[in-house]
Short mmCIF file of C-alpha atoms and ligand atoms in Angstrom, two decimals:
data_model
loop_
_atom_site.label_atom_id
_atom_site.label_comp_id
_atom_site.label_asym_id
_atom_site.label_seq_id
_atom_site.Cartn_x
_atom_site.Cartn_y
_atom_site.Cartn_z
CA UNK A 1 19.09 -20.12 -14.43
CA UNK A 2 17.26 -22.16 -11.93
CA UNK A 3 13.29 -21.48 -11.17
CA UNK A 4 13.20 -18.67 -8.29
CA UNK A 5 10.50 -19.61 -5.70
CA UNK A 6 9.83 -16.79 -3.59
CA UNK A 7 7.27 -17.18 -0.05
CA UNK A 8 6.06 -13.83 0.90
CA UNK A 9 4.79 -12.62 3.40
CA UNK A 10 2.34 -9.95 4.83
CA UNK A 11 0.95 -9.10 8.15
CA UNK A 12 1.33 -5.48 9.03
CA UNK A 13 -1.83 -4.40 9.82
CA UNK A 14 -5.19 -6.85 9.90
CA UNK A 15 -4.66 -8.98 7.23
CA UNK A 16 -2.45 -12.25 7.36
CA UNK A 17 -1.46 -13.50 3.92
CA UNK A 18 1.24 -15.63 2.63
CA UNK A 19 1.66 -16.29 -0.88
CA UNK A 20 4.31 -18.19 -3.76
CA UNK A 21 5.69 -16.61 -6.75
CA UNK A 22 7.68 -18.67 -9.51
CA UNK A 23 10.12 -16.35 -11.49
CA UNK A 24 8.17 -13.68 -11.02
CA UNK A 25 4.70 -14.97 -11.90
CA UNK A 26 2.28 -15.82 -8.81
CA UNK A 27 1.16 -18.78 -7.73
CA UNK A 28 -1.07 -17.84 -5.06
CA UNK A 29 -2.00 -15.40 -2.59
CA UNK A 30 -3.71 -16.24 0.48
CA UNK A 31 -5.02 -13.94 2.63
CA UNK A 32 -7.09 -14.10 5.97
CA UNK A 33 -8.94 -10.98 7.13
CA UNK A 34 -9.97 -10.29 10.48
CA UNK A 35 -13.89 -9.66 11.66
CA UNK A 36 -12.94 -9.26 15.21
CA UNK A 37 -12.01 -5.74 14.41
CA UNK A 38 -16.10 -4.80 13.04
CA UNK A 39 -17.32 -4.44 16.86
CA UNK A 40 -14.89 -1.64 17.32
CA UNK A 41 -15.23 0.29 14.44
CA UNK A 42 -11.18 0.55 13.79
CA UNK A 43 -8.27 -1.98 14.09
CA UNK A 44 -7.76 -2.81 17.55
CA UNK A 45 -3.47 -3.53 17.84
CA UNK A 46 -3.66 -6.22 20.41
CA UNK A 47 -6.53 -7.77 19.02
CA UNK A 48 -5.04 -7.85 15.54
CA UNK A 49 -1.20 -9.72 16.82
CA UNK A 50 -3.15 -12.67 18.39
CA UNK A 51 -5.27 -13.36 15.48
CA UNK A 52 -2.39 -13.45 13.43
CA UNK A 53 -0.07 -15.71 15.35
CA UNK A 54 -3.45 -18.01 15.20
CA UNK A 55 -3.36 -17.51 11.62
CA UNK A 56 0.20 -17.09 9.99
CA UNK A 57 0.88 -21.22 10.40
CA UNK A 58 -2.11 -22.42 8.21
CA UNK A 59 -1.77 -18.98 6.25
CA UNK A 60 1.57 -20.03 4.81
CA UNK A 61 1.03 -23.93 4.67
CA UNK A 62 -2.37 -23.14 2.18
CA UNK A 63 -0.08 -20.72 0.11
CA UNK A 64 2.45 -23.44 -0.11
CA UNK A 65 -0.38 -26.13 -0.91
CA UNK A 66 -1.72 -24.21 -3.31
CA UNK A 67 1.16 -23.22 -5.46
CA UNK A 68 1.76 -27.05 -6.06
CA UNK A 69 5.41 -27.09 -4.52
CA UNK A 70 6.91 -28.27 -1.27
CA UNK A 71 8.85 -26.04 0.82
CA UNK A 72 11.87 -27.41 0.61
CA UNK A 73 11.45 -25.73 -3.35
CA UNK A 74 11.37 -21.95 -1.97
CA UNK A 75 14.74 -19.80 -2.89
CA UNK A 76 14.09 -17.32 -0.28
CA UNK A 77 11.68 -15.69 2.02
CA UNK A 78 10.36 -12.01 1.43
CA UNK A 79 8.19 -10.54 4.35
CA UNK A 80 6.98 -7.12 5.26
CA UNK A 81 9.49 -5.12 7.91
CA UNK A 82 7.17 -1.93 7.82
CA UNK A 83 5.68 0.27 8.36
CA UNK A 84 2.44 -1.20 10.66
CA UNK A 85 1.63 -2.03 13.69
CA UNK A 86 4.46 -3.35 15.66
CA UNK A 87 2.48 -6.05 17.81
CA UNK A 88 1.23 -7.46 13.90
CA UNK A 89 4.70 -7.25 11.96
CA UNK A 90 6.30 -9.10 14.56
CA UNK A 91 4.10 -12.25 14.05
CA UNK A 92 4.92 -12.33 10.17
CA UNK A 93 8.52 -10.75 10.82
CA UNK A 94 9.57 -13.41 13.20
CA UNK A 95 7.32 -16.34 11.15
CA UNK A 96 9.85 -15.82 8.17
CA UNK A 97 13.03 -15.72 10.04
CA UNK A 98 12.63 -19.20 11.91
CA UNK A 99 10.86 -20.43 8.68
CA UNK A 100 14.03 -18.88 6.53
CA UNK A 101 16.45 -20.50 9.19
CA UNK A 102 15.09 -23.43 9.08
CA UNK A 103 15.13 -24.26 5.78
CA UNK A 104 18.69 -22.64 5.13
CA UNK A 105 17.32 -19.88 2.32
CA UNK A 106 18.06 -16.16 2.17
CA UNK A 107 15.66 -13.51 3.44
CA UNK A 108 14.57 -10.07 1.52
CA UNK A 109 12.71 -7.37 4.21
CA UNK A 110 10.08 -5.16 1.91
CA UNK A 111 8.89 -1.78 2.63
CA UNK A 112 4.96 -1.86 2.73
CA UNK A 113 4.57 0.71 0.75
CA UNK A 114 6.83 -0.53 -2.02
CA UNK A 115 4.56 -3.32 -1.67
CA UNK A 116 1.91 -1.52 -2.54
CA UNK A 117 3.34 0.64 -5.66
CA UNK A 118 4.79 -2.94 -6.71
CA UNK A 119 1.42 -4.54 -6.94
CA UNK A 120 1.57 -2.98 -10.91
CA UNK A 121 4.44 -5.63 -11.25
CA UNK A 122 2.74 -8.96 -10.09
CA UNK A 123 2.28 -11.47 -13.56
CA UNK A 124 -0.47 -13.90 -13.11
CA UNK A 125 -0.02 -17.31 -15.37
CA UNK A 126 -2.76 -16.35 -17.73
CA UNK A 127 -2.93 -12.67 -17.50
CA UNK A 128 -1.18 -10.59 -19.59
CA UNK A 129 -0.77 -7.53 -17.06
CA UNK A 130 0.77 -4.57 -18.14
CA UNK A 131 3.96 -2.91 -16.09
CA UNK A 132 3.81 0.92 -15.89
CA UNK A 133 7.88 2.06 -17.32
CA UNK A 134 9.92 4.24 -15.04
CA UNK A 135 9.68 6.54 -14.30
CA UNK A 136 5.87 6.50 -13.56
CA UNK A 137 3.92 8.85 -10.71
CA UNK A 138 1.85 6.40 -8.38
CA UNK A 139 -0.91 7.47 -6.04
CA UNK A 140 -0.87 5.85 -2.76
CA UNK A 141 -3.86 5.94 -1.12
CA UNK A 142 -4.99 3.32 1.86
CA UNK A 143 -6.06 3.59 5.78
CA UNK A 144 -2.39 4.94 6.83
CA UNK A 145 -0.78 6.96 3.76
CA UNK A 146 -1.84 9.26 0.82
CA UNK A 147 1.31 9.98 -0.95
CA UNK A 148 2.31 10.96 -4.58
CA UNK A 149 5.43 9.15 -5.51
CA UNK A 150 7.92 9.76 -8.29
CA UNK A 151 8.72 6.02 -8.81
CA UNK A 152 12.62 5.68 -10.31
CA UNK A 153 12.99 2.39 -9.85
CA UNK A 154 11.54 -1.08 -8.00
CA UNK A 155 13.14 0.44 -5.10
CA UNK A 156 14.00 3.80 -6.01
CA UNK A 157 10.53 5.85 -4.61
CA UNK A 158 10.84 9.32 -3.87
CA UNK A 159 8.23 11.08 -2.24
CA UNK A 160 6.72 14.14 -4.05
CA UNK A 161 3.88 15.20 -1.08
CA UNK A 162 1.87 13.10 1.40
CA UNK A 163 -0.80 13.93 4.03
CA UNK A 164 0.09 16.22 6.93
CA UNK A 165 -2.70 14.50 8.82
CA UNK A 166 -4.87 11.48 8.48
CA UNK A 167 -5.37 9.73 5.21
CA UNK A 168 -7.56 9.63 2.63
CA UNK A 169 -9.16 5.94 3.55
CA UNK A 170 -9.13 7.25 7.46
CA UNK A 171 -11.44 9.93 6.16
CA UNK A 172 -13.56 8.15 4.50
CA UNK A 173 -13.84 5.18 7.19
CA UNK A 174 -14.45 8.37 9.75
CA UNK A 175 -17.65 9.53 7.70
CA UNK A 176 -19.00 6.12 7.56
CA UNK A 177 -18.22 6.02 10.94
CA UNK A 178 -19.86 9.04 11.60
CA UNK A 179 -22.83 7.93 10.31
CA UNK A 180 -23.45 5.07 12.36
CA UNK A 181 -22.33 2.75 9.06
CA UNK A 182 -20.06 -0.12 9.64
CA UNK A 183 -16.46 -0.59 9.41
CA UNK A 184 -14.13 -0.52 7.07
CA UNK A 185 -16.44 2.17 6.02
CA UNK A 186 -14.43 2.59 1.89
CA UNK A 187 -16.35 0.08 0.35
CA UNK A 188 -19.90 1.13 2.48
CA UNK A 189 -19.48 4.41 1.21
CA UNK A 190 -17.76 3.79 -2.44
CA UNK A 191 -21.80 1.20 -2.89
CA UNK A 192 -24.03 3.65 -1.22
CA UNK A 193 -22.29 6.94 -3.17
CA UNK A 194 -22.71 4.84 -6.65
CA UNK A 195 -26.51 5.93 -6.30
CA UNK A 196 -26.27 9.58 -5.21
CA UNK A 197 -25.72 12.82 -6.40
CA UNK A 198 -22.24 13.64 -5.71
CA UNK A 199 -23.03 17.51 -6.15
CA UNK A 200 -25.66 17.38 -3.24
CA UNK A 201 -23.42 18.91 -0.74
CA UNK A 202 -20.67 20.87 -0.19
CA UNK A 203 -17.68 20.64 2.07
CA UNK A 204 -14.22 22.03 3.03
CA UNK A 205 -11.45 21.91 0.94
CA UNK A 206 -7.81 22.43 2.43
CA UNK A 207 -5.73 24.85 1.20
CA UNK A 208 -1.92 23.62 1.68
CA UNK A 209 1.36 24.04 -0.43
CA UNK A 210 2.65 21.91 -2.61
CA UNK A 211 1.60 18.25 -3.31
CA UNK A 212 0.81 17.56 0.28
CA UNK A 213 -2.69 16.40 1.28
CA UNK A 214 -4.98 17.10 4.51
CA UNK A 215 -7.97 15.17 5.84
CA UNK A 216 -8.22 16.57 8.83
CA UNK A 217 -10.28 20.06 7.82
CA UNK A 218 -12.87 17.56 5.60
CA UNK A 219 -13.52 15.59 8.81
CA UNK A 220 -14.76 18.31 11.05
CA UNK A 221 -16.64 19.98 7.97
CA UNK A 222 -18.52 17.15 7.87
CA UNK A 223 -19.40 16.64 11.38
CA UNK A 224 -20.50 20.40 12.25
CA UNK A 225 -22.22 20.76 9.29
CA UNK A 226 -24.17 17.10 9.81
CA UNK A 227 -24.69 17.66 13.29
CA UNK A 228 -26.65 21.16 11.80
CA UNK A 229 -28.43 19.29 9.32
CA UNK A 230 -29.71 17.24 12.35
CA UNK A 231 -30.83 19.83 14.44
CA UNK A 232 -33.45 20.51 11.21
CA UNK A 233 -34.46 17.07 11.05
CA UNK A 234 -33.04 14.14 12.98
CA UNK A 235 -33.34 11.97 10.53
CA UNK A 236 -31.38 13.53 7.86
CA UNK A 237 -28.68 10.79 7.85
CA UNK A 238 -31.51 8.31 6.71
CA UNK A 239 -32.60 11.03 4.04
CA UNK A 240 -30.03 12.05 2.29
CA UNK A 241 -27.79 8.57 2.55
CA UNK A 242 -26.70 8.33 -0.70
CA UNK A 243 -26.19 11.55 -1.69
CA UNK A 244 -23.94 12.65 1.15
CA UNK A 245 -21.85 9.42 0.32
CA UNK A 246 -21.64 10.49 -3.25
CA UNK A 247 -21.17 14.20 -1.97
CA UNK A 248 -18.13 13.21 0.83
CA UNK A 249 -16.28 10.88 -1.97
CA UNK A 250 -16.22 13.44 -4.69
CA UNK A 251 -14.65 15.87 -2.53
CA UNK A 252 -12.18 13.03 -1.09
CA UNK A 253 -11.35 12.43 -5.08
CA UNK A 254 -10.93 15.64 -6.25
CA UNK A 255 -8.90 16.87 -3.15
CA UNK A 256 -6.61 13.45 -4.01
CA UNK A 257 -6.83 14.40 -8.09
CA UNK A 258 -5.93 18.40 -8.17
CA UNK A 259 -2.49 17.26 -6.27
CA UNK A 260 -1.98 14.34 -8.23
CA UNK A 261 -2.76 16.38 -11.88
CA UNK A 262 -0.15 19.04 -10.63
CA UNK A 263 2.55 16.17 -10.20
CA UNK A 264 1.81 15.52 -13.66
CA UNK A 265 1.70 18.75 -14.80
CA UNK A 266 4.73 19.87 -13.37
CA UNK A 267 7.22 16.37 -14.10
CA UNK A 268 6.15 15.74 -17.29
CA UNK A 269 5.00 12.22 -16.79
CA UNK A 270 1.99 10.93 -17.81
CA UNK A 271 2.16 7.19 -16.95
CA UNK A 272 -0.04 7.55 -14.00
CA UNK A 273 -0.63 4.35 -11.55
CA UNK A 274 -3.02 4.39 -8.18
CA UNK A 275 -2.39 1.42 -5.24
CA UNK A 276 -3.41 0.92 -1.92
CA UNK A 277 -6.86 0.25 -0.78
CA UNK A 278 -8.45 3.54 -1.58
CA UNK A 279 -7.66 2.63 -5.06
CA UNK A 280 -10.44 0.29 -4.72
CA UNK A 281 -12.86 3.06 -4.93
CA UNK A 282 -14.96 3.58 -8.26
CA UNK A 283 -15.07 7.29 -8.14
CA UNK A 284 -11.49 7.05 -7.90
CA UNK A 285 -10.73 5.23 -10.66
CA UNK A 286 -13.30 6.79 -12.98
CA UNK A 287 -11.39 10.23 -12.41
CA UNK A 288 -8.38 7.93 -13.70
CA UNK A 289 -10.06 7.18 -16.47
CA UNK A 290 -11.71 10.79 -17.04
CA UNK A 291 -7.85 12.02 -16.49
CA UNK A 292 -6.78 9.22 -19.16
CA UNK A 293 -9.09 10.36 -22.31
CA UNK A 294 -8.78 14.47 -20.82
CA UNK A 295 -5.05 14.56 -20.28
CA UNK A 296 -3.64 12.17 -22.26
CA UNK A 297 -2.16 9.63 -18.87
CA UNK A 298 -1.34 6.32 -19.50
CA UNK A 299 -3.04 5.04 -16.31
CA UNK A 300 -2.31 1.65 -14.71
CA UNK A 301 -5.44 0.58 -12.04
CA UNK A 302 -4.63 -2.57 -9.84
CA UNK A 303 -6.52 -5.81 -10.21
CA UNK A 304 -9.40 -5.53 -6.83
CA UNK A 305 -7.35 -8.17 -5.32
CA UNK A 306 -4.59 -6.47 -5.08
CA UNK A 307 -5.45 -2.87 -3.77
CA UNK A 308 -6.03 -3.76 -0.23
CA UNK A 309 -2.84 -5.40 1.83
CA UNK A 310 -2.24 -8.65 0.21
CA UNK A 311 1.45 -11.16 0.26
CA UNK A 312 1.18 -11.24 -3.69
CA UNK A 313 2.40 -7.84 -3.68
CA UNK A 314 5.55 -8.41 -1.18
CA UNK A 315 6.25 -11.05 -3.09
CA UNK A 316 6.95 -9.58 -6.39
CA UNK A 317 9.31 -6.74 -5.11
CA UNK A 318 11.08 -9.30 -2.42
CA UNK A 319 11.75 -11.56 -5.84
CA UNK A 320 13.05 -8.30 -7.83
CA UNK A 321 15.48 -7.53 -4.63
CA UNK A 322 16.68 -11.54 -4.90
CA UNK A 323 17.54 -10.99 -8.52
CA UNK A 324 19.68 -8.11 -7.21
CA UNK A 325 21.17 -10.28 -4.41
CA UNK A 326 19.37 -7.64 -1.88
CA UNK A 327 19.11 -10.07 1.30
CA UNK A 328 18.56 -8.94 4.78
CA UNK A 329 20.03 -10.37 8.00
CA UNK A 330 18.18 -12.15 10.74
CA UNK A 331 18.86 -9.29 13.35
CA UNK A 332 17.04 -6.77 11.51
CA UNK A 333 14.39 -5.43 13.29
CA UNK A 334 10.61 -4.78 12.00
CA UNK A 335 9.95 -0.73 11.58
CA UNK A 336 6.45 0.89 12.94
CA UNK A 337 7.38 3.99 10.80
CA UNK A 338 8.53 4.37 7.35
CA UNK A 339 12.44 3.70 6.97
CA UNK A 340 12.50 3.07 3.53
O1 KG4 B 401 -4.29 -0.68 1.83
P1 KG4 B 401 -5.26 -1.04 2.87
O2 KG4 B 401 -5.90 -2.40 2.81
O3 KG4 B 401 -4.67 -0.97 4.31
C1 KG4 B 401 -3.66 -0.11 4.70
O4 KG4 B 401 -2.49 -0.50 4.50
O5 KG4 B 401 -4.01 0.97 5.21
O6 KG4 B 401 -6.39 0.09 2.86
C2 KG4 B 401 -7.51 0.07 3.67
C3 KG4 B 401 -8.33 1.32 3.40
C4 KG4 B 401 -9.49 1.48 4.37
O7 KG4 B 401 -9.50 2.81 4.83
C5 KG4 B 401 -10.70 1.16 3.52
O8 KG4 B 401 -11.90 1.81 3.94
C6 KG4 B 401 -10.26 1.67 2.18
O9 KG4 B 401 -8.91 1.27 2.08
N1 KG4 B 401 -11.06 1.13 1.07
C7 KG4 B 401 -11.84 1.87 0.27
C8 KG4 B 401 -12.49 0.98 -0.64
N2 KG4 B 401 -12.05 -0.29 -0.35
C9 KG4 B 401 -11.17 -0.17 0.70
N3 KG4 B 401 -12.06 3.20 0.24
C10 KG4 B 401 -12.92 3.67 -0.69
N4 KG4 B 401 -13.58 2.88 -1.58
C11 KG4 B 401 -13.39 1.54 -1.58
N5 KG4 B 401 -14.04 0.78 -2.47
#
C-alpha cells in the first residue's frame, strides 16, 4: 500500500493548529494559541475567527515544513466540522476545502470530540504509546463538555451521562475567575492547589441521576460562601489561596470520579482513559492513578500535549476514517453543536 499522508486540521475554538501524520504516526503538530483572549477573562467569538484567518496560512505551511514533505505528498485533508464556535470552524472548515480542491485529494470532517477521545490513538516515531482496546470508558473533560463515553469503536462513541450545565473546566476557569486570577484559570488553579490542603473547605455537591454531571450548584457555593468569608476578613482570598484551590479541585475531581467509578462499576470495563483539557489537571490524574492500584483500571492518561485542542488529534481519527474510505463532500457544512 502506498504511504497515507494525512493534513489535519483544528480550529474550533482558540487554538489554530495544523499538523501531518504518515500512516498513522505524526509528524508534527503545530499549534498557535491566542493571548488576545487574557484581557477578557473568556474566549471572545469574534476576536477568536480573525486571529485565526491571520493564522491558519502559516499554521499549515510550518506543519507541512516540518513534517519534511511537500504538499503535493498529502492523501487527504481531515479538519474539525464541530462542535465550536461557528465564526472559528469556518476559518479551518473552509481553509481545508479550497486547500483539498486545490490539490485534487479527498476530505474526512471529524467530530471534536472524537478528536479528543482519539488523542489515545496518535503514534509518535519514537514513542511506543499504548492504545486503550474497545471497548474502553473515556472521560471527557475540557472548557465545553464533561461526558462519560462508552467508546465501541474509532467512531462508534456512545454517550453514557454528560453535564446538564456548564463543564467541569468552565468551573474551574469561573473560580479562578472569581478570584481575581487570570485566565484560562485550569492550570492557575491545578499550580496553586499543588500546595494546599485540599480538605480546607467544603462545598456543594450535586445530587443528580445517573452518570450526568452539574457545575452549576459548585459555582454559586463557592461564591456565597467566599463572599461570607470576606465579610470576616477582606483579605481572605490572599489567605487562604492555596488551600481553597486545593479545596475547589478536589471537589471538581471527586464530583467527575464518583460518576465515572459507577460507569465502571456498572459496565464491567476497567480500561479507563481521560482526554480533553481538564485531563491536564494533576489531581485528576492522580485519582486515575489512585483508581488504577484501588480498583484494578487499566488507565490510559494523554501525553500534556495532547489534552488541550491540538490538529495531532484530528489527524489520527481523519486517517482511521480514510482507511475506511469515510470522505466527506465539499457542501457539508461546519456544526456549532454536537452532530456526531
Ligand atoms: O480541551 P480544551 O483545550 O478546550 C475545549 O475544547 O474546551 O480545554 C480547555 C479547558 C479550560 O477550561 C482550561 O482551564 C482547562 O481545560 N485546563 C485545566 C488544566 N489545563 C487546562 N483544568 C485543570 N487543570 C489543568 N492543569
Amino acid at each position: 500500500m502506498e504511504d497515507v499522508y494525512i493534513l489535519g486540521i483544528e480550529s474550533s475554538c482558540d487554538d489554530t493548529s495544523a499538523a501531518v501524520l504518515k500512516n498513522g504516526v505524526l509528524l508534527s503538530n503545530v499549534t498557535a494559541s491566542q493571548a488576545v483572549h487574557e484581557a477578557y477573562g473568556g474566549v471572545v467569538p469574534e476576536l477568536a475567527s480573525r486571529a485565526h484567518q491571520q493564522n491558519i496560512v502559516p499554521v499549515v505551511d510550518q506543519a507541512i515544513k516540518r513534517a519534511g514533505i511537500e504538499k503535493e505528498q498529502l492523501t487527504a485533508v481531515a479538519f474539525t466540522r464541530g462542535p465550536g464556535l461557528m465564526g472559528s470552524l469556518l476559518v479551518g472548515v473552509s481553509f481545508a476545502k479550497g486547500f483539498a480542491r486545490a490539490l485534487g485529494i479527498p476530505m474526512v470532517d471529524v467530530n471534536h470530540l472524537h478528536g479528543h477521545v482519539m488523542a489515545h490513538f496518535i503514534d509518535e516515531p519514537d514513542a511506543d504509546n499504548p492504545h486503550p482496546p474497545f471497548p474502553f470508558i473515556c472521560l471527557l473533560v475540557s472548557g465545553g463538555n464533561s461526558q462519560i463515553i462508552k467508546v465501541n469503536s474509532y467512531k462508534d462513541m456512545e454517550i453514557l451521562g454528560q453535564t446538564i450545565d456548564d463543564a467541569a473546566g468552565e468551573a474551574i476557569d469561573k473560580c479562578a475567575k472569581v478570584m481575581g486570577l487570570g485566565y484560562p484559570g485550569g492550570p492557575i488553579i491545578d499550580r496553586l492547589a499543588r500546595q494546599g490542603n485540599p480538605d480546607a473547605f467544603q462545598f456543594a455537591k450535586p445530587h443528580i441521576q445517573g452518570y450526568d454531571y452539574s457545575f452549576s450548584g459548585l459555582k454559586t457555593s463557592f461564591l456565597y460562601s467566599l463572599r461570607d468569608w470576606l465579610k470576616d476578613d477582606p483579605d481572605f482570598i490572599e489567605h487562604h489561596l492555596n488551600d481553597l484551590a486545593a479545596s475547589y479541585e478536589k471537589t471538581v475531581v471527586d464530583i467527575l470520579m464518583k460518576k465515572l467509578k459507577m460507569a465502571v462499576k456498572d459496565t464491567g470495563i476497567k480500561d479507563v482513559a481521560v482526554a480533553g483539557g481538564v485531563s491536564a489537571n494533576n489531581g485528576l490524574r492522580n485519582a486515575f492513578r489512585d483508581a488504577e492500584k484501588r480498583l484494578g483500571w487499566n488507565i490510559f492518561i494523554p501525553k500534556f500535549s495532547y489534552t488541550t485542542d491540538n490538529a495531532a488529534m484530528i489527524g489520527i481519527t481523519g486517517y482511521y476514517k480514510y482507511l475506511d474510505g469515510d470522505f466527506v463532500d465539499i457542501d457539508a457544512p461546519a456544526y456549532s453543536r454536537d452532530e456526531r
